[in-house]
């Protein structure tokens, strides 16, 4: 059975490591040693990791707020006011109107063809 260790740092993704090395090489100065470049790459890598942590924290916070708003809105819509009757849907008038217009059109067509 594996245990979760709080203090163990997660391994850095290869993409993050490559990106940090690429940036460190791109900003390398003449006469800079490989050790200095490696240290710069590590610093950039830590910066990228910190940025990702911040973005995850922001996303979690935004998700919590969104869920909270969704819950509040559900509570508001789930409990309708008992004093107000539910309004009749206005879309039920449209089919009847179209039926009446079609019958009127048929009648007009037959009247014009007869005469």
mmCIF file of C-alpha atoms in Angstrom:
data_model
loop_
_atom_site.group_PDB
_atom_site.id
_atom_site.type_symbol
_atom_site.label_atom_id
_atom_site.label_comp_id
_atom_site.label_asym_id
_atom_site.label_seq_id
_atom_site.Cartn_x
_atom_site.Cartn_y
_atom_site.Cartn_z
ATOM 1 C CA UNK A 1 0.000 0.000 0.000
ATOM 2 C CA UNK A 2 1.335 3.417 -0.995
ATOM 3 C CA UNK A 3 1.045 6.336 1.346
ATOM 4 C CA UNK A 4 0.630 9.929 0.381
ATOM 5 C CA UNK A 5 3.558 12.033 1.540
ATOM 6 C CA UNK A 6 2.658 15.679 2.062
ATOM 7 C CA UNK A 7 6.248 16.868 1.992
ATOM 8 C CA UNK A 8 7.261 15.051 -1.200
ATOM 9 C CA UNK A 9 7.402 17.454 -4.114
ATOM 10 C CA UNK A 10 5.673 16.229 -7.261
ATOM 11 C CA UNK A 11 7.888 15.453 -10.233
ATOM 12 C CA UNK A 12 8.132 18.224 -12.775
ATOM 13 C CA UNK A 13 6.570 17.463 -16.120
ATOM 14 C CA UNK A 14 9.020 16.977 -18.993
ATOM 15 C CA UNK A 15 7.306 19.782 -20.923
ATOM 16 C CA UNK A 16 7.951 22.235 -18.095
ATOM 17 C CA UNK A 17 11.568 21.116 -17.818
ATOM 18 C CA UNK A 18 12.127 21.455 -21.586
ATOM 19 C CA UNK A 19 10.452 24.866 -21.664
ATOM 20 C CA UNK A 20 12.628 26.120 -18.800
ATOM 21 C CA UNK A 21 15.811 24.829 -20.469
ATOM 22 C CA UNK A 22 14.807 26.396 -23.791
ATOM 23 C CA UNK A 23 14.202 29.778 -22.152
ATOM 24 C CA UNK A 24 17.458 29.542 -20.181
ATOM 25 C CA UNK A 25 19.437 28.785 -23.356
ATOM 26 C CA UNK A 26 17.699 31.603 -25.223
ATOM 27 C CA UNK A 27 18.738 34.134 -22.560
ATOM 28 C CA UNK A 28 22.262 32.744 -22.120
ATOM 29 C CA UNK A 29 25.036 35.338 -21.989
ATOM 30 C CA UNK A 30 28.489 34.913 -23.549
ATOM 31 C CA UNK A 31 30.907 33.346 -21.066
ATOM 32 C CA UNK A 32 28.124 31.877 -18.956
ATOM 33 C CA UNK A 33 28.918 28.403 -17.647
ATOM 34 C CA UNK A 34 26.680 25.365 -18.044
ATOM 35 C CA UNK A 35 26.183 25.334 -14.277
ATOM 36 C CA UNK A 36 24.909 28.914 -14.326
ATOM 37 C CA UNK A 37 22.579 28.093 -17.216
ATOM 38 C CA UNK A 38 21.314 25.032 -15.315
ATOM 39 C CA UNK A 39 20.639 27.159 -12.231
ATOM 40 C CA UNK A 40 18.772 29.717 -14.338
ATOM 41 C CA UNK A 41 16.729 26.910 -15.902
ATOM 42 C CA UNK A 42 15.859 25.628 -12.414
ATOM 43 C CA UNK A 43 14.724 29.100 -11.386
ATOM 44 C CA UNK A 44 12.576 29.415 -14.497
ATOM 45 C CA UNK A 45 11.176 25.949 -13.842
ATOM 46 C CA UNK A 46 10.219 26.935 -10.302
ATOM 47 C CA UNK A 47 8.585 30.066 -11.672
ATOM 48 C CA UNK A 48 6.558 28.042 -14.152
ATOM 49 C CA UNK A 49 5.512 25.617 -11.390
ATOM 50 C CA UNK A 50 4.473 28.504 -9.138
ATOM 51 C CA UNK A 51 2.488 30.071 -11.983
ATOM 52 C CA UNK A 52 0.690 26.767 -12.608
ATOM 53 C CA UNK A 53 -0.128 26.457 -8.895
ATOM 54 C CA UNK A 54 -1.585 29.967 -8.888
ATOM 55 C CA UNK A 55 -3.666 29.230 -11.971
ATOM 56 C CA UNK A 56 -4.992 26.023 -10.417
ATOM 57 C CA UNK A 57 -5.886 27.900 -7.234
ATOM 58 C CA UNK A 58 -7.679 30.605 -9.238
ATOM 59 C CA UNK A 59 -9.545 27.977 -11.246
ATOM 60 C CA UNK A 60 -10.620 26.203 -8.052
ATOM 61 C CA UNK A 61 -11.816 29.464 -6.518
ATOM 62 C CA UNK A 62 -13.697 30.420 -9.675
ATOM 63 C CA UNK A 63 -15.251 26.958 -9.806
ATOM 64 C CA UNK A 64 -16.372 27.225 -6.185
ATOM 65 C CA UNK A 65 -17.959 30.620 -6.831
ATOM 66 C CA UNK A 66 -19.648 29.305 -9.961
ATOM 67 C CA UNK A 67 -21.041 26.279 -8.116
ATOM 68 C CA UNK A 68 -22.238 28.497 -5.263
ATOM 69 C CA UNK A 69 -24.036 30.813 -7.679
ATOM 70 C CA UNK A 70 -25.547 27.811 -9.448
ATOM 71 C CA UNK A 71 -26.830 26.416 -6.135
ATOM 72 C CA UNK A 72 -28.314 29.775 -5.170
ATOM 73 C CA UNK A 73 -30.025 30.091 -8.522
ATOM 74 C CA UNK A 74 -31.420 26.555 -8.218
ATOM 75 C CA UNK A 75 -32.790 27.393 -4.790
ATOM 76 C CA UNK A 76 -34.480 30.492 -6.176
ATOM 77 C CA UNK A 77 -36.025 28.659 -9.121
ATOM 78 C CA UNK A 78 -37.042 25.583 -7.111
ATOM 79 C CA UNK A 79 -39.212 27.567 -4.690
ATOM 80 C CA UNK A 80 -41.787 29.559 -6.726
ATOM 81 C CA UNK A 81 -43.915 32.146 -4.999
ATOM 82 C CA UNK A 82 -47.241 30.546 -3.952
ATOM 83 C CA UNK A 83 -49.085 33.885 -4.287
ATOM 84 C CA UNK A 84 -48.414 34.253 -8.008
ATOM 85 C CA UNK A 85 -50.069 31.851 -10.449
ATOM 86 C CA UNK A 86 -47.836 30.424 -13.155
ATOM 87 C CA UNK A 87 -48.196 32.403 -16.399
ATOM 88 C CA UNK A 88 -49.631 30.552 -19.401
ATOM 89 C CA UNK A 89 -47.030 29.874 -22.059
ATOM 90 C CA UNK A 90 -47.299 32.367 -24.884
ATOM 91 C CA UNK A 91 -46.017 29.869 -27.415
ATOM 92 C CA UNK A 92 -49.341 27.936 -27.343
ATOM 93 C CA UNK A 93 -50.985 30.762 -29.355
ATOM 94 C CA UNK A 94 -48.637 30.359 -32.325
ATOM 95 C CA UNK A 95 -49.820 26.899 -33.485
ATOM 96 C CA UNK A 96 -53.464 27.967 -33.394
ATOM 97 C CA UNK A 97 -52.678 31.130 -35.311
ATOM 98 C CA UNK A 98 -50.836 29.144 -37.985
ATOM 99 C CA UNK A 99 -53.736 26.667 -38.231
ATOM 100 C CA UNK A 100 -56.242 29.492 -38.705
ATOM 101 C CA UNK A 101 -54.051 31.161 -41.353
ATOM 102 C CA UNK A 102 -53.617 27.895 -43.267
ATOM 103 C CA UNK A 103 -57.399 27.264 -43.312
ATOM 104 C CA UNK A 104 -57.965 30.830 -44.435
ATOM 105 C CA UNK A 105 -55.410 30.316 -47.210
ATOM 106 C CA UNK A 106 -57.069 27.075 -48.347
ATOM 107 C CA UNK A 107 -60.476 28.723 -48.352
ATOM 108 C CA UNK A 108 -59.182 31.675 -50.352
ATOM 109 C CA UNK A 109 -57.476 29.339 -52.849
ATOM 110 C CA UNK A 110 -60.645 27.290 -53.411
ATOM 111 C CA UNK A 111 -62.783 30.445 -53.700
ATOM 112 C CA UNK A 112 -60.431 31.919 -56.345
ATOM 113 C CA UNK A 113 -60.264 28.635 -58.300
ATOM 114 C CA UNK A 114 -64.076 28.253 -58.307
ATOM 115 C CA UNK A 115 -64.711 31.655 -59.722
#
